[in-house]
């Protein structure tokens, strides 16, 4: 790593102790930026790197709520407004017991570059809570959402900061969050949050967008080697929003998707995942993925193990950070892996990324491959601003165009910087340059 970058990285590590995931995300981006700084010393002179690593605003708040037994519970809420050089802060809310400041900051930092890559006018931010929705009744989750929004509402707005969903926050939770925002402010401000239901300001394709977009990116990446999804053996981690829609799109393109998972284990279905059963189990009944194997003859369940035990030509990590490590990567490479596209954020550990790249596996980092979700959120904001509602076909066409542009931008940037096929380098440099130029234009703010 270049000396200037090393110096800033040291400061970032020292100023943000204990935030392991944030350190990992910053280090990964910095490893790509050496050649950019050589060509553009103005970024160093204006301390763009130091400014990029310091969120514009960080909000931490108490979220009190009452459970079904009448007991008062306390969780911690976060919103990290990272960078608004390109537009209002934009990024999801995660409800998961593992959430702490370091996770929210890694996600917010990644979001800045991802949102830049979409080409849409959106800055980066992220938020969430250490609240665990699993095992909670609908009433408990609604009361939690209402309490969370009772503080968050004063920090967000159509032109300020626009949250959306992430792990543990789907369409149901967005409804309860928006309902409370509307109630407190007495404003039907559709553009304040995305991922809304289509009858109350949402956009068609938003629910599908992250998973679909990941597969569309992978399709274009495979095409650079004359490959396609048709007949390809695919495994997917997770069985939430991103995973289910990645499976749906991969199957539509002819892929043979044989396994998916949740935090407890994975299922293998050599006949191909039956999406109808998977949706019923996970989305409707909200049961663990093990139940899929119980209902589908020929499928089997493996508890307490990762889905990467299953051989695949294309692996789509769509669950969570650092879920595919060096051992997993080595196994998959030895078994003939051709490509990895990340639906999740930072799911592949740095050691695994290095191993995949040196083995010649096509590797698409999340900040590029899963940008279709936030891009379609920006399309939702466009529809809200013009009080319009686009058709599914039109919106999906827009998403496909955006994913193709992101892919080509990453590929061309990697080539321009002398490392063709390195999507990590391409995504980091293309994402960074646009934000850095906007920061220079806006002065020291
Ligand atoms: P969901 O909550 O819908 O699904 C998450 C899935 O991942 C579930 O199957 C869950 O299993 C599994 N999972 C969660 N934590 C872990 C863990 N620690 N170990 C193993 N599995 C785990 O979330 P999404 O599908 O929305 O998000 C998945 C990923 O995609 C996240 O990394 C998110 O940041 C990223 N992403 C999401 C976007 C979106 O539009 N929703 C946009 C861009 C990125 P279980 O139910 O057992 O917890």
Short mmCIF file of N, CA, C and O in Angstrom, two decimals, residues 108-210:
data_model
loop_
_atom_site.label_atom_id
_atom_site.label_comp_id
_atom_site.label_asym_id
_atom_site.label_seq_id
_atom_site.Cartn_x
_atom_site.Cartn_y
_atom_site.Cartn_z
N UNK A 108 -22.05 1.52 5.90
CA UNK A 108 -22.19 2.91 5.42
C UNK A 108 -21.05 3.30 4.50
O UNK A 108 -21.25 3.96 3.46
N UNK A 109 -19.85 2.89 4.85
CA UNK A 109 -18.67 3.21 4.04
C UNK A 109 -18.79 2.56 2.65
O UNK A 109 -18.62 3.20 1.62
N UNK A 110 -19.14 1.26 2.64
CA UNK A 110 -19.34 0.55 1.37
C UNK A 110 -20.43 1.22 0.53
O UNK A 110 -20.34 1.31 -0.69
N UNK A 111 -21.46 1.68 1.23
CA UNK A 111 -22.62 2.26 0.55
C UNK A 111 -22.24 3.52 -0.23
O UNK A 111 -22.80 3.79 -1.29
N UNK A 112 -21.27 4.27 0.28
CA UNK A 112 -20.85 5.50 -0.40
C UNK A 112 -20.35 5.17 -1.82
O UNK A 112 -20.74 5.82 -2.80
N UNK A 113 -19.53 4.14 -1.92
CA UNK A 113 -18.94 3.77 -3.22
C UNK A 113 -19.99 3.09 -4.11
O UNK A 113 -20.04 3.32 -5.32
N UNK A 114 -20.79 2.24 -3.49
CA UNK A 114 -21.85 1.54 -4.23
C UNK A 114 -22.81 2.55 -4.86
O UNK A 114 -23.14 2.47 -6.04
N UNK A 115 -23.25 3.52 -4.06
CA UNK A 115 -24.22 4.47 -4.55
C UNK A 115 -23.61 5.33 -5.65
O UNK A 115 -24.28 5.69 -6.63
N UNK A 116 -22.33 5.63 -5.51
CA UNK A 116 -21.62 6.36 -6.56
C UNK A 116 -21.63 5.55 -7.86
O UNK A 116 -21.89 6.08 -8.94
N UNK A 117 -21.38 4.24 -7.75
CA UNK A 117 -21.33 3.39 -8.94
C UNK A 117 -22.67 3.32 -9.67
O UNK A 117 -22.70 3.11 -10.88
N UNK A 118 -23.78 3.49 -8.95
CA UNK A 118 -25.08 3.40 -9.62
C UNK A 118 -25.28 4.52 -10.63
O UNK A 118 -26.14 4.42 -11.50
N UNK A 119 -24.53 5.62 -10.47
CA UNK A 119 -24.72 6.78 -11.34
C UNK A 119 -25.92 7.62 -10.94
O UNK A 119 -26.26 8.59 -11.61
N UNK A 120 -26.57 7.28 -9.81
CA UNK A 120 -27.74 8.03 -9.36
C UNK A 120 -27.30 9.09 -8.33
O UNK A 120 -26.25 8.94 -7.70
N UNK A 121 -28.12 10.14 -8.14
CA UNK A 121 -27.72 11.22 -7.21
C UNK A 121 -28.00 10.86 -5.76
O UNK A 121 -28.91 11.41 -5.13
N UNK A 122 -27.24 9.92 -5.21
CA UNK A 122 -27.46 9.49 -3.83
C UNK A 122 -26.12 9.37 -3.08
O UNK A 122 -25.16 8.81 -3.58
N UNK A 123 -26.11 9.91 -1.87
CA UNK A 123 -24.97 9.75 -0.98
C UNK A 123 -25.09 8.43 -0.24
O UNK A 123 -25.94 7.60 -0.56
N UNK A 124 -24.23 8.23 0.79
CA UNK A 124 -24.23 6.93 1.47
C UNK A 124 -24.46 7.05 2.96
O UNK A 124 -23.93 7.95 3.63
N UNK A 125 -25.24 6.12 3.50
CA UNK A 125 -25.46 6.03 4.94
C UNK A 125 -25.98 4.65 5.28
O UNK A 125 -26.25 3.85 4.38
N UNK A 126 -26.09 4.34 6.53
CA UNK A 126 -26.62 3.04 6.95
C UNK A 126 -27.08 3.15 8.39
O UNK A 126 -26.63 4.04 9.13
N UNK A 127 -27.95 2.25 8.80
CA UNK A 127 -28.41 2.30 10.18
C UNK A 127 -28.91 0.95 10.63
O UNK A 127 -28.78 -0.04 9.92
N UNK A 128 -29.51 0.93 11.80
CA UNK A 128 -30.05 -0.33 12.28
C UNK A 128 -30.10 -0.39 13.78
O UNK A 128 -30.02 0.63 14.48
N UNK A 129 -30.22 -1.63 14.26
CA UNK A 129 -30.31 -1.84 15.70
C UNK A 129 -29.89 -3.26 16.05
O UNK A 129 -29.97 -4.16 15.20
N UNK A 130 -29.49 -3.46 17.31
CA UNK A 130 -29.15 -4.81 17.77
C UNK A 130 -30.40 -5.59 18.18
O UNK A 130 -30.30 -6.65 18.79
N UNK A 131 -31.56 -5.09 17.81
CA UNK A 131 -32.83 -5.78 18.04
C UNK A 131 -32.86 -7.08 17.23
O UNK A 131 -32.50 -7.09 16.05
N UNK A 132 -33.30 -8.19 17.86
CA UNK A 132 -33.40 -9.47 17.15
C UNK A 132 -34.86 -9.79 16.88
O UNK A 132 -35.60 -10.17 17.79
N UNK A 133 -35.29 -9.66 15.62
CA UNK A 133 -36.71 -9.90 15.33
C UNK A 133 -37.10 -11.37 15.38
O UNK A 133 -38.28 -11.69 15.45
N UNK A 134 -36.10 -12.27 15.38
CA UNK A 134 -36.44 -13.70 15.34
C UNK A 134 -37.14 -14.12 16.64
O UNK A 134 -36.67 -13.80 17.73
N UNK A 135 -38.27 -14.81 16.48
CA UNK A 135 -39.02 -15.27 17.65
C UNK A 135 -39.91 -14.20 18.26
O UNK A 135 -40.60 -14.46 19.24
N UNK A 136 -39.90 -13.01 17.70
CA UNK A 136 -40.75 -11.93 18.21
C UNK A 136 -42.08 -11.93 17.47
O UNK A 136 -42.12 -12.19 16.26
N UNK A 137 -43.16 -11.61 18.17
CA UNK A 137 -44.47 -11.56 17.53
C UNK A 137 -44.54 -10.34 16.62
O UNK A 137 -43.74 -9.40 16.74
N UNK A 138 -45.54 -10.33 15.72
CA UNK A 138 -45.73 -9.18 14.83
C UNK A 138 -45.95 -7.90 15.66
O UNK A 138 -45.43 -6.84 15.34
N UNK A 139 -46.71 -8.02 16.74
CA UNK A 139 -46.98 -6.86 17.59
C UNK A 139 -45.70 -6.30 18.20
O UNK A 139 -45.51 -5.08 18.27
N UNK A 140 -44.83 -7.18 18.63
CA UNK A 140 -43.56 -6.73 19.23
C UNK A 140 -42.70 -6.02 18.19
O UNK A 140 -42.11 -4.96 18.46
N UNK A 141 -42.62 -6.61 16.98
CA UNK A 141 -41.79 -5.98 15.94
C UNK A 141 -42.38 -4.62 15.56
O UNK A 141 -41.65 -3.64 15.38
N UNK A 142 -43.71 -4.52 15.50
CA UNK A 142 -44.31 -3.23 15.15
C UNK A 142 -44.01 -2.19 16.24
O UNK A 142 -43.62 -1.06 15.92
N UNK A 143 -44.15 -2.56 17.49
CA UNK A 143 -43.87 -1.59 18.56
C UNK A 143 -42.40 -1.18 18.54
O UNK A 143 -42.07 -0.02 18.77
N UNK A 144 -41.53 -2.13 18.23
CA UNK A 144 -40.12 -1.78 18.14
C UNK A 144 -39.90 -0.77 17.00
O UNK A 144 -39.22 0.25 17.18
N UNK A 145 -40.47 -1.06 15.82
CA UNK A 145 -40.31 -0.17 14.66
C UNK A 145 -40.82 1.24 15.00
O UNK A 145 -40.20 2.26 14.64
N UNK A 146 -41.94 1.30 15.69
CA UNK A 146 -42.52 2.61 16.03
C UNK A 146 -41.61 3.38 16.98
O UNK A 146 -41.40 4.58 16.82
N UNK A 147 -41.04 2.66 17.95
CA UNK A 147 -40.13 3.33 18.89
C UNK A 147 -38.86 3.79 18.18
O UNK A 147 -38.36 4.89 18.41
N UNK A 148 -38.36 2.94 17.29
CA UNK A 148 -37.14 3.27 16.52
C UNK A 148 -37.37 4.55 15.72
O UNK A 148 -36.55 5.47 15.72
N UNK A 149 -38.52 4.61 15.05
CA UNK A 149 -38.80 5.78 14.20
C UNK A 149 -39.08 7.03 15.02
O UNK A 149 -38.85 8.15 14.56
N UNK A 150 -39.53 6.85 16.26
CA UNK A 150 -39.85 8.00 17.10
C UNK A 150 -38.60 8.85 17.36
O UNK A 150 -38.69 10.06 17.58
N UNK A 151 -37.43 8.22 17.31
CA UNK A 151 -36.20 9.02 17.36
C UNK A 151 -35.69 9.32 15.95
O UNK A 151 -35.30 10.45 15.63
N UNK A 152 -35.70 8.31 15.06
CA UNK A 152 -35.06 8.47 13.75
C UNK A 152 -35.72 9.57 12.91
O UNK A 152 -35.05 10.22 12.10
N UNK A 153 -37.02 9.81 13.12
CA UNK A 153 -37.75 10.69 12.20
C UNK A 153 -37.13 12.08 12.10
O UNK A 153 -37.15 12.71 11.06
N UNK A 154 -36.51 12.54 13.20
CA UNK A 154 -35.99 13.92 13.19
C UNK A 154 -34.70 14.03 12.39
O UNK A 154 -34.22 15.13 12.15
N UNK A 155 -34.12 12.92 12.00
CA UNK A 155 -32.84 12.96 11.28
C UNK A 155 -32.99 12.68 9.79
O UNK A 155 -32.01 12.78 9.05
N UNK A 156 -34.18 12.23 9.36
CA UNK A 156 -34.32 11.79 7.97
C UNK A 156 -35.25 12.71 7.19
O UNK A 156 -35.91 13.57 7.76
N UNK A 157 -35.30 12.53 5.88
CA UNK A 157 -36.17 13.34 5.03
C UNK A 157 -35.77 13.15 3.58
O UNK A 157 -34.65 12.72 3.29
N UNK A 158 -36.71 13.46 2.71
CA UNK A 158 -36.51 13.26 1.26
C UNK A 158 -35.21 13.87 0.75
O UNK A 158 -34.58 13.32 -0.14
N UNK A 159 -34.83 15.04 1.30
CA UNK A 159 -33.62 15.72 0.84
C UNK A 159 -32.45 15.55 1.81
O UNK A 159 -31.40 16.18 1.63
N UNK A 160 -32.66 14.77 2.87
CA UNK A 160 -31.64 14.67 3.92
C UNK A 160 -31.04 13.28 3.97
O UNK A 160 -29.83 13.08 3.76
N UNK A 161 -31.88 12.31 4.25
CA UNK A 161 -31.42 10.95 4.51
C UNK A 161 -32.62 10.02 4.28
O UNK A 161 -33.68 10.22 4.86
N UNK A 162 -32.41 9.03 3.41
CA UNK A 162 -33.53 8.17 2.98
C UNK A 162 -33.20 6.70 3.29
O UNK A 162 -32.50 6.04 2.52
N UNK A 163 -33.68 6.17 4.41
CA UNK A 163 -33.41 4.77 4.74
C UNK A 163 -34.18 3.78 3.86
O UNK A 163 -35.05 4.18 3.08
N UNK A 164 -33.86 2.50 4.02
CA UNK A 164 -34.53 1.40 3.31
C UNK A 164 -34.35 0.16 4.17
O UNK A 164 -33.99 0.27 5.34
N UNK A 165 -34.57 -1.04 3.60
CA UNK A 165 -34.42 -2.28 4.35
C UNK A 165 -33.02 -2.86 4.25
O UNK A 165 -32.18 -2.38 3.51
N UNK A 166 -32.80 -3.90 5.02
CA UNK A 166 -31.57 -4.71 4.97
C UNK A 166 -31.91 -5.97 5.78
O UNK A 166 -33.10 -6.29 5.92
N UNK A 167 -30.94 -6.64 6.33
CA UNK A 167 -31.23 -7.86 7.09
C UNK A 167 -32.25 -7.54 8.20
O UNK A 167 -32.08 -6.58 8.95
N UNK A 168 -33.30 -8.33 8.27
CA UNK A 168 -34.30 -8.17 9.33
C UNK A 168 -35.29 -7.05 9.10
O UNK A 168 -36.21 -6.85 9.90
N UNK A 169 -35.12 -6.30 8.02
CA UNK A 169 -36.05 -5.20 7.71
C UNK A 169 -36.54 -5.40 6.27
O UNK A 169 -35.82 -5.11 5.31
N UNK A 170 -37.76 -5.93 6.15
CA UNK A 170 -38.36 -6.15 4.84
C UNK A 170 -39.56 -5.22 4.66
O UNK A 170 -39.71 -4.24 5.39
N UNK A 171 -40.42 -5.56 3.70
CA UNK A 171 -41.57 -4.71 3.39
C UNK A 171 -42.48 -4.46 4.59
O UNK A 171 -42.99 -3.35 4.78
N UNK A 172 -42.65 -5.48 5.43
CA UNK A 172 -43.52 -5.33 6.60
C UNK A 172 -42.98 -4.26 7.55
O UNK A 172 -43.71 -3.35 7.99
N UNK A 173 -41.70 -4.32 7.83
CA UNK A 173 -41.08 -3.35 8.76
C UNK A 173 -41.05 -1.95 8.16
O UNK A 173 -41.27 -0.96 8.87
N UNK A 174 -40.79 -1.87 6.84
CA UNK A 174 -40.79 -0.54 6.18
C UNK A 174 -42.17 0.09 6.34
O UNK A 174 -42.30 1.31 6.60
N UNK A 175 -43.23 -0.71 6.23
CA UNK A 175 -44.58 -0.19 6.42
C UNK A 175 -44.77 0.40 7.81
O UNK A 175 -45.28 1.52 7.97
N UNK A 176 -44.34 -0.31 8.82
CA UNK A 176 -44.52 0.17 10.19
C UNK A 176 -43.64 1.41 10.46
O UNK A 176 -44.04 2.32 11.19
N UNK A 177 -42.46 1.43 9.88
CA UNK A 177 -41.57 2.59 10.06
C UNK A 177 -42.18 3.82 9.37
O UNK A 177 -42.25 4.91 9.95
N UNK A 178 -42.65 3.62 8.14
CA UNK A 178 -43.23 4.75 7.39
C UNK A 178 -44.52 5.23 8.06
O UNK A 178 -44.78 6.43 8.15
N UNK A 179 -45.32 4.27 8.54
CA UNK A 179 -46.57 4.64 9.21
C UNK A 179 -46.31 5.54 10.41
O UNK A 179 -47.01 6.54 10.62
N UNK A 180 -45.27 5.23 11.17
CA UNK A 180 -44.96 6.04 12.35
C UNK A 180 -44.40 7.40 11.94
O UNK A 180 -44.71 8.42 12.55
N UNK A 181 -43.60 7.43 10.88
CA UNK A 181 -43.05 8.71 10.38
C UNK A 181 -44.21 9.62 9.96
O UNK A 181 -44.24 10.81 10.31
N UNK A 182 -45.14 9.06 9.23
CA UNK A 182 -46.29 9.83 8.74
C UNK A 182 -47.12 10.35 9.92
O UNK A 182 -47.56 11.49 9.93
N UNK A 183 -47.27 9.51 10.91
CA UNK A 183 -48.08 9.89 12.06
C UNK A 183 -47.44 11.04 12.84
O UNK A 183 -48.09 12.01 13.23
N UNK A 184 -46.12 10.94 13.05
CA UNK A 184 -45.43 11.97 13.85
C UNK A 184 -45.37 13.30 13.10
O UNK A 184 -45.58 14.36 13.66
N UNK A 185 -45.07 13.23 11.80
CA UNK A 185 -44.82 14.47 11.04
C UNK A 185 -46.08 15.03 10.41
O UNK A 185 -46.07 16.18 9.95
N UNK A 186 -47.13 14.22 10.33
CA UNK A 186 -48.35 14.62 9.62
C UNK A 186 -48.07 14.97 8.16
O UNK A 186 -48.64 15.90 7.61
N UNK A 187 -47.12 14.23 7.55
CA UNK A 187 -46.78 14.45 6.14
C UNK A 187 -46.73 13.11 5.42
O UNK A 187 -46.08 12.19 5.92
N UNK A 188 -47.36 13.02 4.28
CA UNK A 188 -47.24 11.82 3.45
C UNK A 188 -46.04 12.04 2.54
O UNK A 188 -46.17 12.36 1.36
N UNK A 189 -44.86 11.87 3.13
CA UNK A 189 -43.61 12.17 2.43
C UNK A 189 -43.03 10.85 1.89
O UNK A 189 -42.14 10.26 2.52
N UNK A 190 -43.56 10.43 0.73
CA UNK A 190 -43.18 9.10 0.22
C UNK A 190 -41.68 8.94 0.07
O UNK A 190 -41.12 7.87 0.31
N UNK A 191 -41.01 10.02 -0.35
CA UNK A 191 -39.58 9.93 -0.66
C UNK A 191 -38.67 9.81 0.55
O UNK A 191 -37.46 9.83 0.42
N UNK A 192 -39.25 9.67 1.76
CA UNK A 192 -38.43 9.62 2.97
C UNK A 192 -37.86 8.23 3.23
O UNK A 192 -36.90 8.07 3.97
N UNK A 193 -38.46 7.21 2.61
CA UNK A 193 -38.00 5.84 2.84
C UNK A 193 -38.31 5.02 1.58
O UNK A 193 -39.30 5.30 0.89
N UNK A 194 -37.49 4.03 1.28
CA UNK A 194 -37.77 3.20 0.10
C UNK A 194 -37.95 1.74 0.51
O UNK A 194 -37.61 1.35 1.63
N UNK A 195 -38.52 0.98 -0.45
CA UNK A 195 -38.89 -0.40 -0.15
C UNK A 195 -40.34 -0.47 0.30
O UNK A 195 -40.76 -1.43 0.93
N UNK A 196 -41.10 0.59 -0.04
CA UNK A 196 -42.51 0.66 0.36
C UNK A 196 -43.35 -0.31 -0.49
O UNK A 196 -42.94 -0.72 -1.57
N UNK A 197 -44.54 -0.63 0.00
CA UNK A 197 -45.45 -1.47 -0.77
C UNK A 197 -45.92 -0.72 -2.02
O UNK A 197 -46.03 0.52 -2.00
N UNK A 198 -46.22 -1.46 -3.08
CA UNK A 198 -46.54 -0.77 -4.35
C UNK A 198 -47.84 0.03 -4.29
O UNK A 198 -48.00 0.98 -5.05
N UNK A 199 -48.74 -0.32 -3.38
CA UNK A 199 -49.99 0.46 -3.32
C UNK A 199 -49.84 1.75 -2.51
O UNK A 199 -50.72 2.59 -2.51
N UNK A 200 -48.72 1.89 -1.80
CA UNK A 200 -48.53 3.13 -1.01
C UNK A 200 -47.16 3.76 -1.26
O UNK A 200 -46.43 4.10 -0.33
N UNK A 201 -46.84 3.90 -2.56
CA UNK A 201 -45.65 4.68 -2.91
C UNK A 201 -44.43 3.88 -3.26
O UNK A 201 -43.38 4.45 -3.58
N UNK A 202 -44.53 2.56 -3.21
CA UNK A 202 -43.36 1.74 -3.55
C UNK A 202 -43.20 1.57 -5.04
O UNK A 202 -44.07 1.98 -5.82
N UNK A 203 -42.08 0.97 -5.43
CA UNK A 203 -41.82 0.74 -6.84
C UNK A 203 -41.86 -0.75 -7.13
O UNK A 203 -41.33 -1.55 -6.36
N UNK A 204 -42.47 -1.11 -8.25
CA UNK A 204 -42.35 -2.48 -8.72
C UNK A 204 -40.87 -2.76 -8.92
O UNK A 204 -40.09 -1.85 -9.23
N UNK A 205 -40.47 -4.00 -8.74
CA UNK A 205 -39.09 -4.48 -8.91
C UNK A 205 -38.17 -4.13 -7.74
O UNK A 205 -37.09 -4.69 -7.62
N UNK A 206 -38.56 -3.24 -6.80
CA UNK A 206 -37.64 -2.93 -5.70
C UNK A 206 -37.36 -4.19 -4.86
O UNK A 206 -36.22 -4.44 -4.49
N UNK A 207 -38.40 -4.96 -4.59
CA UNK A 207 -38.22 -6.16 -3.76
C UNK A 207 -37.25 -7.14 -4.43
O UNK A 207 -36.40 -7.74 -3.79
N UNK A 208 -37.36 -7.25 -5.73
CA UNK A 208 -36.56 -8.23 -6.47
C UNK A 208 -35.16 -7.71 -6.79
O UNK A 208 -34.25 -8.48 -7.13
N UNK A 209 -34.99 -6.37 -6.73
CA UNK A 209 -33.86 -5.72 -7.42
C UNK A 209 -32.47 -6.18 -7.00
O UNK A 209 -31.60 -6.35 -7.85
N UNK A 210 -32.24 -6.39 -5.71
CA UNK A 210 -30.87 -6.74 -5.29
C UNK A 210 -30.48 -8.11 -5.82
O UNK A 210 -29.41 -8.29 -6.42
#
